[in-house]
Amino acid sequence: MGSVAAVRIGFVSGDDQVTLCASFSRRVAPQTTVVAPSVRVGTTPVLDVPTRDAMRRELFPISRVVVARAADCPFLAGLEVTDLEGLRSAAKRLREFGTRAAVVAGLLVRGRVLDLVDDDGEVVAARHRARFRRRASRVWPERTRRR
């Protein structure tokens, strides 16, 4: 195996897995670790409180960046995100757990998607036009076929 340029950590479950990931990251790529916790899949929670706390304690401090969806910030950062100031506060709160940078992405406001990067206190926000594809067959299967 060659050298590892970066580590991305997403799905983890339990203290043991968090400890194993943190140990690996410290050993092979301590300056380029990205933690992007998967809080839920659809509406199903996949990250429990003990695992979140272990991530905050062991992974966030050694990571270069933590990436969070705006909708997951109440669970990850303890803050509700409804506007640009909320994005700022959530990113700052994530950085308080020890990561150097935080990305909070995907806040939908008036047809725009807002993302924010807080890199060691330097903040950049981006606004994108929301583009959604409608797939009627997945949303309303009974309405897709007319007889």
CSV table of C-alpha atoms in Angstrom, one decimal:
chain,number,residue,atom,x,y,z
A,1,MET,CA,0.0,0.0,0.0
A,2,GLY,CA,1.3,3.4,-0.9
A,3,SER,CA,1.2,6.5,1.3
A,4,VAL,CA,-2.2,7.9,2.3
A,5,ALA,CA,-2.9,11.4,1.2
A,6,ALA,CA,-6.2,11.9,3.1
A,7,VAL,CA,-8.7,10.1,5.2
A,8,ARG,CA,-12.5,10.6,5.0
A,9,ILE,CA,-14.6,9.3,7.9
A,10,GLY,CA,-18.4,9.0,7.5
A,11,PHE,CA,-20.4,6.1,8.9
A,12,VAL,CA,-19.1,4.9,12.3
A,13,SER,CA,-20.9,3.0,15.1
A,14,GLY,CA,-19.7,2.9,18.6
A,15,ASP,CA,-16.7,4.0,20.6
A,16,ASP,CA,-14.5,1.1,19.4
A,17,GLN,CA,-15.0,2.1,15.8
A,18,VAL,CA,-14.4,5.8,16.5
A,19,THR,CA,-11.2,4.9,18.4
A,20,LEU,CA,-10.0,2.7,15.6
A,21,CYS,CA,-10.6,5.4,13.0
A,22,ALA,CA,-8.9,8.1,15.1
A,23,SER,CA,-5.9,5.9,15.7
A,24,PHE,CA,-5.6,5.2,11.9
A,25,SER,CA,-6.0,8.8,11.0
A,26,ARG,CA,-3.4,10.0,13.5
A,27,ARG,CA,-0.9,7.5,12.1
A,28,VAL,CA,-1.4,8.0,8.4
A,29,ALA,CA,-2.9,11.4,7.6
A,30,PRO,CA,-3.2,13.7,10.6
A,31,GLN,CA,-3.2,16.9,8.6
A,32,THR,CA,-5.8,15.8,6.0
A,33,THR,CA,-8.6,14.0,7.8
A,34,VAL,CA,-12.1,14.9,6.8
A,35,VAL,CA,-14.9,13.9,9.2
A,36,ALA,CA,-18.3,13.9,7.5
A,37,PRO,CA,-20.6,12.2,10.0
A,38,SER,CA,-23.7,10.5,8.6
A,39,VAL,CA,-26.4,11.3,11.0
A,40,ARG,CA,-29.3,9.8,9.2
A,41,VAL,CA,-30.2,8.1,6.0
A,42,GLY,CA,-33.5,9.6,4.8
A,43,THR,CA,-35.4,9.9,8.0
A,44,THR,CA,-33.7,6.9,9.7
A,45,PRO,CA,-31.2,7.9,12.4
A,46,VAL,CA,-27.8,6.1,12.0
A,47,LEU,CA,-25.7,8.0,14.5
A,48,ASP,CA,-26.4,7.5,18.2
A,49,VAL,CA,-25.5,9.9,21.0
A,50,PRO,CA,-22.6,7.9,22.5
A,51,THR,CA,-21.0,7.6,19.0
A,52,ARG,CA,-21.5,11.3,18.3
A,53,ASP,CA,-19.9,12.2,21.7
A,54,ALA,CA,-17.0,9.9,20.9
A,55,MET,CA,-16.6,11.5,17.5
A,56,ARG,CA,-16.6,15.0,19.1
A,57,ARG,CA,-14.0,13.8,21.7
A,58,GLU,CA,-11.7,11.7,19.5
A,59,LEU,CA,-12.2,12.6,15.8
A,60,PHE,CA,-13.1,16.3,15.6
A,61,PRO,CA,-9.9,17.4,17.4
A,62,ILE,CA,-7.6,15.5,14.9
A,63,SER,CA,-9.6,16.4,11.8
A,64,ARG,CA,-8.7,19.1,9.3
A,65,VAL,CA,-12.3,19.6,8.5
A,66,VAL,CA,-15.7,18.5,9.7
A,67,VAL,CA,-18.6,18.5,7.2
A,68,ALA,CA,-22.2,18.7,8.3
A,69,ARG,CA,-25.5,19.1,6.6
A,70,ALA,CA,-27.5,22.0,8.0
A,71,ALA,CA,-30.4,19.7,8.9
A,72,ASP,CA,-28.0,17.6,11.1
A,73,CYS,CA,-26.7,20.6,13.1
A,74,PRO,CA,-29.2,20.3,15.9
A,75,PHE,CA,-27.8,16.9,16.6
A,76,LEU,CA,-24.1,17.5,15.8
A,77,ALA,CA,-23.7,21.1,17.1
A,78,GLY,CA,-26.7,21.5,19.3
A,79,LEU,CA,-27.9,24.4,17.2
A,80,GLU,CA,-30.9,24.9,14.9
A,81,VAL,CA,-29.9,26.4,11.6
A,82,THR,CA,-32.5,28.5,9.8
A,83,ASP,CA,-30.4,31.4,8.3
A,84,LEU,CA,-26.9,32.5,7.4
A,85,GLU,CA,-26.2,33.5,11.0
A,86,GLY,CA,-27.3,30.0,12.1
A,87,LEU,CA,-24.8,28.5,9.6
A,88,ARG,CA,-22.1,30.7,11.1
A,89,SER,CA,-22.9,29.7,14.7
A,90,ALA,CA,-23.1,26.0,13.8
A,91,ALA,CA,-19.7,26.1,12.1
A,92,LYS,CA,-18.2,28.0,15.0
A,93,ARG,CA,-19.7,25.4,17.4
A,94,LEU,CA,-18.3,22.5,15.4
A,95,ARG,CA,-14.8,24.2,15.5
A,96,GLU,CA,-15.1,24.5,19.3
A,97,PHE,CA,-14.8,20.7,19.4
A,98,GLY,CA,-11.3,21.1,18.0
A,99,THR,CA,-11.5,20.8,14.2
A,100,ARG,CA,-9.6,23.4,12.3
A,101,ALA,CA,-12.4,24.0,9.7
A,102,ALA,CA,-16.1,23.3,9.5
A,103,VAL,CA,-18.3,23.2,6.5
A,104,VAL,CA,-22.1,23.5,7.0
A,105,ALA,CA,-23.9,22.8,3.8
A,106,GLY,CA,-27.4,22.6,2.3
A,107,LEU,CA,-29.6,25.2,4.0
A,108,LEU,CA,-32.5,25.9,1.7
A,109,VAL,CA,-33.7,29.5,2.0
A,110,ARG,CA,-36.1,31.0,-0.5
A,111,GLY,CA,-35.1,28.8,-3.4
A,112,ARG,CA,-31.4,29.1,-2.7
A,113,VAL,CA,-29.0,26.7,-1.1
A,114,LEU,CA,-26.6,28.3,1.4
A,115,ASP,CA,-23.3,26.7,2.3
A,116,LEU,CA,-20.7,28.1,4.7
A,117,VAL,CA,-17.0,27.3,5.3
A,118,ASP,CA,-15.3,28.4,8.6
A,119,ASP,CA,-11.6,27.8,8.2
A,120,ASP,CA,-9.9,28.7,11.4
A,121,GLY,CA,-12.2,31.7,11.8
A,122,GLU,CA,-12.1,32.9,8.2
A,123,VAL,CA,-15.6,32.5,7.0
A,124,VAL,CA,-16.8,32.2,3.4
A,125,ALA,CA,-20.5,31.7,2.4
A,126,ALA,CA,-21.8,30.5,-0.9
A,127,ARG,CA,-25.3,30.7,-2.3
A,128,HIS,CA,-26.5,28.4,-5.1
A,129,ARG,CA,-29.7,28.2,-7.0
A,130,ALA,CA,-31.7,25.2,-5.8
A,131,ARG,CA,-32.3,22.8,-8.6
A,132,PHE,CA,-34.7,19.9,-8.1
A,133,ARG,CA,-35.8,17.2,-10.4
A,134,ARG,CA,-39.3,16.0,-10.0
A,135,ARG,CA,-39.7,12.3,-10.4
A,136,ALA,CA,-43.4,11.9,-10.2
A,137,SER,CA,-43.2,8.1,-10.3
A,138,ARG,CA,-41.3,8.1,-7.0
A,139,VAL,CA,-43.4,10.7,-5.3
A,140,TRP,CA,-46.9,9.9,-6.5
A,141,PRO,CA,-46.8,6.4,-8.1
A,142,GLU,CA,-50.5,6.2,-8.3
A,143,ARG,CA,-50.7,9.4,-10.4
A,144,THR,CA,-48.1,8.5,-13.0
A,145,ARG,CA,-50.4,6.3,-15.1
A,146,ARG,CA,-53.7,7.5,-16.2
A,147,ARG,CA,-56.2,5.1,-17.5
